[in-house]
CSV table of C-alpha atoms and ligand atoms in Angstrom, one decimal:
chain,number,residue,atom,x,y,z
A,10,MET,CA,-4.8,58.4,-59.8
A,11,MET,CA,-7.2,61.4,-59.5
A,12,SER,CA,-5.9,64.3,-61.5
A,13,PRO,CA,-6.5,67.9,-60.6
A,14,HIS,CA,-9.1,70.3,-61.9
A,15,GLY,CA,-11.5,67.5,-62.9
A,16,SER,CA,-9.2,66.5,-65.9
A,17,VAL,CA,-9.3,63.1,-67.4
A,18,PRO,CA,-6.3,61.0,-66.3
A,19,VAL,CA,-4.5,59.0,-69.0
A,20,ASN,CA,-4.6,56.0,-66.7
A,21,SER,CA,-6.9,55.0,-63.8
A,22,PRO,CA,-6.7,51.4,-62.4
A,23,LEU,CA,-9.7,49.6,-61.0
A,24,LEU,CA,-9.1,47.9,-57.7
A,25,ASP,CA,-12.7,47.1,-56.6
A,26,GLY,CA,-12.5,43.3,-56.2
A,27,ASN,CA,-10.6,41.4,-53.5
A,28,GLU,CA,-7.6,43.6,-53.6
A,29,GLU,CA,-8.2,45.2,-50.3
A,30,LYS,CA,-9.2,42.0,-48.6
A,31,TYR,CA,-6.0,40.2,-49.7
A,32,LEU,CA,-3.8,43.1,-48.8
A,33,VAL,CA,-5.3,43.4,-45.3
A,34,GLU,CA,-4.6,39.7,-44.9
A,35,CYS,CA,-0.9,40.2,-45.7
A,36,ILE,CA,-0.7,43.0,-43.1
A,37,ARG,CA,-2.5,41.0,-40.5
A,38,THR,CA,-0.4,37.9,-41.0
A,39,GLY,CA,2.8,39.8,-41.4
A,40,TRP,CA,3.6,38.2,-44.8
A,41,ILE,CA,4.8,41.2,-46.7
A,42,SER,CA,8.1,40.1,-48.3
A,43,SER,CA,8.5,37.8,-51.3
A,44,GLU,CA,8.4,34.8,-49.0
A,45,GLY,CA,4.6,35.1,-48.6
A,46,PRO,CA,2.2,32.6,-50.0
A,47,TYR,CA,0.5,34.9,-52.5
A,48,VAL,CA,3.7,35.0,-54.7
A,49,LYS,CA,3.5,31.3,-55.4
A,50,GLN,CA,-0.3,31.4,-55.8
A,51,PHE,CA,0.0,34.3,-58.3
A,52,GLU,CA,2.7,32.6,-60.2
A,53,GLN,CA,0.8,29.4,-60.5
A,54,GLN,CA,-2.6,31.0,-61.4
A,55,PHE,CA,-1.1,33.4,-63.8
A,56,ALA,CA,1.0,30.8,-65.6
A,57,ALA,CA,-2.1,28.5,-65.8
A,58,ARG,CA,-4.2,31.4,-67.2
A,59,VAL,CA,-1.8,32.0,-70.1
A,60,GLY,CA,-1.3,28.2,-70.7
A,61,ARG,CA,2.2,27.8,-69.3
A,62,LYS,CA,3.8,25.4,-66.9
A,63,HIS,CA,5.9,27.8,-64.9
A,64,GLY,CA,5.6,31.4,-63.8
A,65,VAL,CA,8.4,33.4,-62.1
A,66,ALA,CA,7.2,36.7,-60.6
A,67,VAL,CA,9.6,39.6,-60.7
A,68,SER,CA,9.6,43.2,-59.7
A,69,ASN,CA,8.6,44.6,-63.1
A,70,GLY,CA,8.3,43.9,-66.8
A,71,SER,CA,11.7,45.4,-67.6
A,72,ALA,CA,13.3,43.0,-65.1
A,73,ALA,CA,11.4,40.1,-66.7
A,74,LEU,CA,13.0,40.9,-70.0
A,75,ASP,CA,16.5,41.1,-68.4
A,76,ALA,CA,16.0,37.8,-66.8
A,77,ALA,CA,14.7,36.3,-70.0
A,78,VAL,CA,17.6,37.4,-72.1
A,79,VAL,CA,20.2,36.2,-69.6
A,80,ALA,CA,18.3,32.9,-68.9
A,81,LEU,CA,18.5,32.1,-72.7
A,82,GLY,CA,22.2,32.5,-72.5
A,83,ILE,CA,22.3,35.4,-74.9
A,84,GLY,CA,25.6,37.2,-74.7
A,85,ALA,CA,28.6,38.7,-76.6
A,86,GLY,CA,28.5,38.1,-80.3
A,87,ASP,CA,24.8,37.2,-80.4
A,88,GLU,CA,22.1,39.1,-82.2
A,89,VAL,CA,18.5,39.5,-81.3
A,90,ILE,CA,15.8,40.8,-83.7
A,91,LEU,CA,13.2,43.1,-82.3
A,92,PRO,CA,10.9,46.0,-83.4
A,93,THR,CA,12.4,49.5,-83.3
A,94,SER,CA,9.0,50.8,-82.1
A,95,THR,CA,8.9,49.6,-78.5
A,96,ILE,CA,10.0,50.5,-75.0
A,97,ILE,CA,13.7,50.5,-74.2
A,98,SER,CA,13.1,47.7,-71.7
A,99,CYS,CA,13.2,45.4,-74.7
A,100,ALA,CA,16.5,46.6,-76.3
A,101,ALA,CA,18.4,47.4,-73.0
A,102,PRO,CA,18.7,43.8,-71.8
A,103,ILE,CA,20.2,42.7,-75.1
A,104,VAL,CA,22.8,45.5,-75.0
A,105,ARG,CA,23.5,44.9,-71.3
A,106,ALA,CA,24.1,41.2,-72.1
A,107,GLY,CA,26.7,42.3,-74.7
A,108,ALA,CA,24.6,41.2,-77.6
A,109,LYS,CA,23.5,43.3,-80.6
A,110,PRO,CA,19.9,44.4,-81.1
A,111,VAL,CA,18.8,44.1,-84.8
A,112,LEU,CA,15.7,46.1,-85.7
A,113,VAL,CA,12.7,45.8,-88.0
A,114,ASP,CA,10.1,48.5,-88.7
A,115,CYS,CA,6.5,48.5,-87.6
A,116,ASP,CA,3.3,48.2,-89.6
A,117,PRO,CA,1.8,51.7,-90.1
A,118,ARG,CA,-1.7,50.5,-89.4
A,119,ILE,CA,-1.3,47.8,-86.7
A,120,TRP,CA,1.8,49.4,-85.1
A,121,ASN,CA,3.3,45.9,-84.5
A,122,MET,CA,6.6,44.7,-85.9
A,123,VAL,CA,6.6,43.9,-89.6
A,124,VAL,CA,7.1,40.1,-89.5
A,125,GLU,CA,8.0,40.0,-93.2
A,126,GLN,CA,11.2,42.0,-92.5
A,127,ILE,CA,12.5,39.5,-90.0
A,128,GLU,CA,14.0,36.9,-92.3
A,129,ALA,CA,16.3,39.4,-94.1
A,130,ARG,CA,17.8,40.4,-90.8
A,131,ILE,CA,18.8,36.9,-89.8
A,132,THR,CA,22.5,36.2,-89.8
A,133,PRO,CA,24.6,33.3,-88.5
A,134,ARG,CA,24.9,35.2,-85.2
A,135,THR,CA,21.1,35.6,-84.7
A,136,LYS,CA,20.1,33.8,-81.5
A,137,ALA,CA,16.5,35.0,-80.9
A,138,ILE,CA,13.5,36.9,-82.1
A,139,MET,CA,12.0,39.2,-79.5
A,140,VAL,CA,8.3,39.7,-80.3
A,141,VAL,CA,6.5,42.6,-78.7
A,142,HIS,CA,2.7,42.8,-78.9
A,143,ILE,CA,1.9,46.5,-79.1
A,144,PHE,CA,-1.1,48.4,-77.7
A,145,GLY,CA,-3.5,45.4,-77.5
A,146,LEU,CA,-3.2,43.6,-80.8
A,147,PRO,CA,-0.9,40.6,-81.1
A,148,VAL,CA,1.9,40.2,-83.6
A,149,ASP,CA,1.2,37.6,-86.3
A,150,MET,CA,2.8,34.7,-84.5
A,151,ASP,CA,2.6,31.8,-87.0
A,152,PRO,CA,5.2,33.1,-89.4
A,153,VAL,CA,7.5,34.2,-86.5
A,154,LEU,CA,7.3,30.7,-85.0
A,155,ALA,CA,7.9,29.1,-88.5
A,156,LEU,CA,11.0,31.3,-89.0
A,157,ALA,CA,12.3,30.5,-85.5
A,158,ARG,CA,11.9,26.7,-86.2
A,159,LYS,CA,13.5,27.1,-89.7
A,160,HIS,CA,16.6,28.9,-88.4
A,161,GLY,CA,16.8,27.3,-84.9
A,162,LEU,CA,16.1,30.6,-83.1
A,163,LYS,CA,14.7,31.2,-79.6
A,164,VAL,CA,11.6,33.4,-79.3
A,165,ILE,CA,11.2,35.9,-76.5
A,166,GLU,CA,7.6,37.1,-76.3
A,167,ASP,CA,6.9,40.4,-74.6
A,168,ALA,CA,3.2,40.2,-73.7
A,169,ALA,CA,3.2,43.2,-71.3
A,170,GLU,CA,0.5,45.0,-73.3
A,171,VAL,CA,-1.8,42.0,-74.1
A,172,ILE,CA,-2.7,40.4,-70.8
A,173,GLY,CA,-5.9,38.5,-71.5
A,174,GLN,CA,-5.5,38.7,-75.3
A,175,THR,CA,-5.3,35.7,-77.6
A,176,TYR,CA,-3.7,35.0,-81.0
A,177,ARG,CA,-5.9,32.6,-83.1
A,178,GLY,CA,-7.6,31.6,-79.8
A,179,LYS,CA,-4.4,30.8,-77.9
A,180,PRO,CA,-3.3,33.0,-75.0
A,181,CYS,CA,-0.7,35.7,-75.7
A,182,GLY,CA,2.3,34.7,-73.5
A,183,SER,CA,2.0,31.1,-74.5
A,184,PHE,CA,4.2,31.4,-77.7
A,185,GLY,CA,7.7,32.3,-76.6
A,186,ASP,CA,10.4,30.0,-75.3
A,187,ILE,CA,10.2,32.6,-72.6
A,188,SER,CA,7.3,35.1,-72.4
A,189,THR,CA,7.2,38.2,-70.2
A,190,PHE,CA,4.6,40.4,-68.7
A,191,SER,CA,4.4,43.7,-66.8
A,192,PHE,CA,1.9,44.5,-64.1
A,193,TYR,CA,2.5,48.3,-64.0
A,194,SER,CA,-0.6,50.2,-63.0
A,195,ASN,CA,-1.8,50.7,-66.5
A,196,LYS,CA,-1.9,47.0,-67.4
A,197,HIS,CA,-4.9,44.7,-67.6
A,198,VAL,CA,-3.6,43.0,-64.5
A,199,THR,CA,-1.8,45.3,-62.2
A,200,THR,CA,0.3,45.0,-59.0
A,201,GLY,CA,1.3,48.6,-59.1
A,202,GLU,CA,4.8,47.6,-60.1
A,203,GLY,CA,5.4,44.0,-61.0
A,204,GLY,CA,6.2,41.5,-63.8
A,205,MET,CA,6.4,37.8,-64.6
A,206,VAL,CA,8.4,35.4,-66.8
A,207,VAL,CA,6.5,32.4,-68.0
A,208,THR,CA,7.8,29.3,-69.8
A,209,ASP,CA,7.2,25.6,-70.2
A,210,ASP,CA,10.9,24.7,-69.7
A,211,PRO,CA,11.7,23.8,-66.1
A,212,ALA,CA,15.4,24.6,-66.6
A,213,LEU,CA,14.6,28.1,-67.9
A,214,ALA,CA,12.2,28.7,-65.1
A,215,GLY,CA,14.8,27.6,-62.5
A,216,ARG,CA,17.4,29.9,-64.1
A,217,CYS,CA,15.0,32.8,-63.9
A,218,ARG,CA,14.2,32.0,-60.2
A,219,SER,CA,17.9,32.0,-59.5
A,220,LEU,CA,18.6,35.3,-61.4
A,221,ARG,CA,15.6,36.9,-59.6
A,222,ASN,CA,17.2,36.1,-56.2
A,223,LEU,CA,20.9,37.1,-56.6
A,224,CYS,CA,21.9,33.6,-57.8
A,225,PHE,CA,22.3,32.3,-54.3
A,226,LYS,CA,23.7,28.8,-54.4
A,227,PRO,CA,20.8,26.6,-53.2
A,228,GLU,CA,23.0,24.5,-51.0
A,229,GLN,CA,24.9,27.4,-49.4
A,230,ARG,CA,23.3,30.8,-48.9
A,231,PHE,CA,25.5,33.9,-49.6
A,232,VAL,CA,27.7,31.9,-51.9
A,233,HIS,CA,27.3,32.7,-55.6
A,234,ASP,CA,28.6,31.1,-58.8
A,235,ASP,CA,26.9,33.8,-60.9
A,236,LEU,CA,25.6,37.4,-60.8
A,237,GLY,CA,21.9,37.9,-60.5
A,238,TRP,CA,19.6,40.7,-59.3
A,239,ASN,CA,17.1,41.2,-56.6
A,240,PHE,CA,14.1,41.2,-58.9
A,241,ARG,CA,11.7,39.7,-56.3
A,242,LEU,CA,8.0,40.6,-56.1
A,243,SER,CA,6.5,41.1,-52.7
A,244,ASN,CA,3.6,39.2,-51.2
A,245,LEU,CA,1.7,42.6,-51.0
A,246,GLN,CA,2.1,43.0,-54.8
A,247,ALA,CA,1.2,39.3,-55.5
A,248,ALA,CA,-1.9,39.7,-53.3
A,249,LEU,CA,-3.0,42.5,-55.6
A,250,GLY,CA,-2.1,40.3,-58.6
A,251,VAL,CA,-4.3,37.4,-57.4
A,252,ALA,CA,-7.3,39.7,-56.9
A,253,GLN,CA,-6.7,41.3,-60.3
A,254,LEU,CA,-6.4,38.0,-62.1
A,255,GLU,CA,-9.8,37.0,-60.7
A,256,ARG,CA,-11.3,39.9,-62.7
A,257,LEU,CA,-9.3,39.7,-65.8
A,258,ASP,CA,-12.2,38.7,-68.1
A,259,LYS,CA,-14.2,41.6,-66.8
A,260,SER,CA,-11.2,43.9,-67.3
A,261,VAL,CA,-10.7,42.8,-70.9
A,262,ALA,CA,-14.5,43.4,-71.5
A,263,ILE,CA,-14.2,46.9,-69.9
A,264,LYS,CA,-11.3,47.8,-72.2
A,265,ARG,CA,-13.1,46.4,-75.3
A,266,ARG,CA,-16.1,48.5,-74.4
A,267,MET,CA,-13.9,51.6,-74.0
A,268,GLY,CA,-12.3,50.9,-77.4
A,269,ALA,CA,-15.6,50.4,-79.2
A,270,ARG,CA,-17.0,53.6,-77.6
A,271,TYR,CA,-14.0,55.7,-78.7
A,272,THR,CA,-14.2,54.3,-82.2
A,273,GLU,CA,-17.9,55.0,-82.3
A,274,LEU,CA,-17.4,58.6,-81.2
A,275,LEU,CA,-14.3,59.3,-83.4
A,276,ALA,CA,-15.1,57.4,-86.6
A,277,GLY,CA,-15.0,59.6,-89.6
A,278,THR,CA,-13.1,62.4,-87.8
A,279,ARG,CA,-10.8,64.0,-90.4
A,280,GLY,CA,-7.1,64.0,-89.7
A,281,ILE,CA,-6.8,61.0,-87.4
A,282,GLN,CA,-6.1,57.3,-87.8
A,283,LEU,CA,-7.9,55.1,-85.2
A,284,PRO,CA,-6.7,51.8,-83.8
A,285,VAL,CA,-7.5,48.7,-85.9
A,286,THR,CA,-10.5,47.0,-84.4
A,287,SER,CA,-9.6,43.4,-85.4
A,288,THR,CA,-7.2,41.4,-87.5
A,289,PRO,CA,-7.7,37.9,-88.8
A,290,TYR,CA,-6.2,36.5,-85.6
A,291,ALA,CA,-7.5,38.8,-82.8
A,292,ASP,CA,-9.9,41.5,-81.6
A,293,ASN,CA,-8.2,44.5,-80.1
A,294,ILE,CA,-8.2,44.6,-76.3
A,295,TYR,CA,-7.0,48.3,-76.3
A,296,TRP,CA,-4.3,48.3,-73.7
A,297,VAL,CA,-4.3,51.9,-74.8
A,298,TYR,CA,-6.4,53.8,-77.4
A,299,GLY,CA,-3.8,55.2,-79.8
A,300,LEU,CA,-4.3,57.9,-82.4
A,301,VAL,CA,-2.1,58.9,-85.3
A,302,LEU,CA,-2.4,62.3,-86.9
A,303,GLY,CA,-2.8,62.4,-90.6
A,304,ASP,CA,-0.2,64.1,-92.8
A,305,ASP,CA,-2.7,66.8,-93.6
A,306,VAL,CA,-2.8,67.9,-90.0
A,307,PRO,CA,-0.5,70.9,-89.6
A,308,PHE,CA,0.9,70.0,-86.2
A,309,ASP,CA,2.5,67.0,-84.6
A,310,ALA,CA,1.7,64.7,-81.6
A,311,LYS,CA,3.6,67.0,-79.2
A,312,GLU,CA,1.4,69.9,-80.2
A,313,ALA,CA,-1.8,67.8,-80.1
A,314,MET,CA,-0.9,66.5,-76.6
A,315,ALA,CA,-0.3,70.1,-75.5
A,316,ARG,CA,-3.7,71.2,-76.9
A,317,LEU,CA,-5.4,68.3,-75.2
A,318,ALA,CA,-3.7,69.1,-71.9
A,319,LYS,CA,-5.2,72.6,-72.0
A,320,LEU,CA,-8.6,70.9,-72.3
A,321,GLY,CA,-7.8,68.7,-69.3
A,322,ILE,CA,-7.2,65.5,-71.3
A,323,GLY,CA,-4.3,63.3,-70.3
A,324,THR,CA,-2.2,61.7,-73.1
A,325,ARG,CA,1.1,59.9,-73.7
A,326,PRO,CA,3.2,59.8,-76.8
A,327,PHE,CA,3.8,56.6,-78.8
A,328,PHE,CA,7.2,54.9,-78.3
A,329,TRP,CA,10.3,56.7,-79.6
A,330,PRO,CA,12.1,54.2,-81.9
A,331,MET,CA,15.2,52.4,-80.6
A,332,HIS,CA,17.3,53.4,-83.6
A,333,GLU,CA,16.7,57.1,-82.6
A,334,GLN,CA,17.7,56.7,-79.0
A,335,PRO,CA,20.7,58.9,-78.0
A,336,VAL,CA,22.0,56.3,-75.7
A,337,PHE,CA,22.3,53.7,-78.4
A,338,ARG,CA,23.6,56.1,-81.0
A,339,ARG,CA,26.3,57.1,-78.6
A,340,MET,CA,27.2,53.4,-78.4
A,341,GLY,CA,27.6,53.3,-82.2
A,342,LEU,CA,24.4,51.3,-82.7
A,343,PHE,CA,22.0,51.7,-85.6
A,344,GLY,CA,24.0,54.4,-87.4
A,345,GLY,CA,22.3,55.5,-90.6
A,346,GLU,CA,19.4,53.1,-90.2
A,347,ARG,CA,16.0,54.3,-91.1
A,348,TYR,CA,12.6,52.9,-90.2
A,349,PRO,CA,10.0,55.3,-91.7
A,350,ALA,CA,6.8,53.9,-90.2
A,351,ALA,CA,8.2,53.9,-86.7
A,352,GLU,CA,9.7,57.4,-87.2
A,353,ARG,CA,6.3,58.6,-88.4
A,354,ILE,CA,4.2,57.2,-85.6
A,355,ALA,CA,6.7,58.4,-83.0
A,356,ARG,CA,6.1,61.9,-84.2
A,357,ARG,CA,2.4,61.7,-85.0
A,358,GLY,CA,1.1,59.2,-82.6
A,359,PHE,CA,-0.2,59.5,-79.0
A,360,TYR,CA,-2.8,57.9,-76.9
A,361,ILE,CA,-5.8,59.3,-75.0
A,362,PRO,CA,-7.2,58.3,-71.6
A,363,SER,CA,-7.4,54.6,-71.5
A,364,GLY,CA,-7.6,53.6,-67.9
A,365,MET,CA,-9.7,50.8,-66.5
A,366,ALA,CA,-11.8,53.2,-64.3
A,367,LEU,CA,-12.6,55.6,-67.1
A,368,SER,CA,-16.3,56.6,-67.0
A,369,ASP,CA,-18.5,56.9,-70.0
A,370,GLY,CA,-18.6,60.7,-69.4
A,371,GLN,CA,-14.8,60.8,-69.4
A,372,ILE,CA,-14.6,58.8,-72.7
A,373,GLU,CA,-17.1,61.2,-74.3
A,374,ARG,CA,-15.2,64.3,-73.0
A,375,SER,CA,-11.9,62.9,-74.3
A,376,ALA,CA,-13.4,62.2,-77.7
A,377,VAL,CA,-15.0,65.7,-77.9
A,378,ALA,CA,-11.6,67.2,-77.1
A,379,VAL,CA,-9.9,65.3,-79.8
A,380,LYS,CA,-12.4,66.5,-82.4
A,381,GLU,CA,-12.0,70.0,-81.0
A,382,ILE,CA,-8.3,70.2,-81.5
A,383,LEU,CA,-8.7,68.9,-85.1
A,384,ARG,CA,-11.4,71.3,-86.0
B,11,LIG,C1,5.8,46.2,-74.2
B,11,LIG,C2,6.4,46.5,-72.9
B,11,LIG,N1,7.4,45.8,-72.4
B,11,LIG,C3,8.0,46.0,-71.2
B,11,LIG,C4,7.5,47.0,-70.4
B,11,LIG,C5,8.2,47.3,-69.1
B,11,LIG,O1,7.4,47.0,-68.0
B,11,LIG,P1,7.7,47.7,-66.6
B,11,LIG,O2,7.2,49.1,-66.7
B,11,LIG,O3,6.8,46.9,-65.7
B,11,LIG,O4,9.1,47.6,-66.3
B,11,LIG,C6,6.4,47.8,-70.8
B,11,LIG,C7,5.9,48.8,-69.9
B,11,LIG,O5,5.0,49.4,-69.9
B,11,LIG,C8,5.8,47.5,-72.1
B,11,LIG,O6,4.8,48.2,-72.5
């Protein structure tokens, strides 16, 4: 992921462990499809790492959420509560399943869903709460789990952005009835494209395995009682995953160092809000290093990103809220709903280069550029 003109890329993976060795082995042995041994190894080792009994590797994090929603039997007439400030991969499976996404706003400082808003959104039709840990800090899980118990709801935990993170010392991804991960190239564990569903429930794991592989009837191939997808992960991707998992602690440490360095360089800069370093239940692992422009800054994130691009600094915007998505509005969803914190950070938030392979010099260049555009 080198970018032209010596600019600083927004993402840059680090593949300097056993990645090459394991990939070469796949090629030499001919095990390149999802039938290869690395898939099982990756599933078992990843599930164990996040404290779960079962892992089902899939082709990406979005697919993992689709499988999770369908495996839980969520369908027409059901409602699922989730944050408006997230990726569409969270809301789309709910809508595709014929259920209704019900939204809560995000915290203006932590950028995670406001847990205190969940209970008021629960109705007799609510089937699940979909928790999404945003940008490297976990959602406050204890109250969510208490609510789920009290109202008999399932919890889907999207842990795509917090691989290697913990909540009160317990791994993120260990809290949902089903938890999901993405291994896209900007994640703390990457397989290029990839994902995983983890659970302790053997029936849910079996259902996800079936959904991942077109719902073939086990006793008779090419006969199907249900519709699934081909969401399989290849042995090549799983080989990368096994190598990446070996270095996860190192990767988390690299990201924490990156976050600490940015904070050191940017602390006290007028006009920007920096990520929260820690909460009572976790220290940030900085999936990305996000910034939110203050109201006194006379331009928005779009303009800030354009100015940074001119200085050779890669950026990405924060999520655009689900209630403002044209596709959902067209379907008649979320009409008239407002979530001020999510709307604000969508317009004033962006993240700066946060890749695993970022050098100290690139971090410094990026921080200098941020100060420059705010001067
Ligand atoms: C919170 C969250 N959920 C789901 C996804 C979707 O994962 P993927 O890109 O692997 O489909 C992402 C992707 O970056 C994400 O950040």
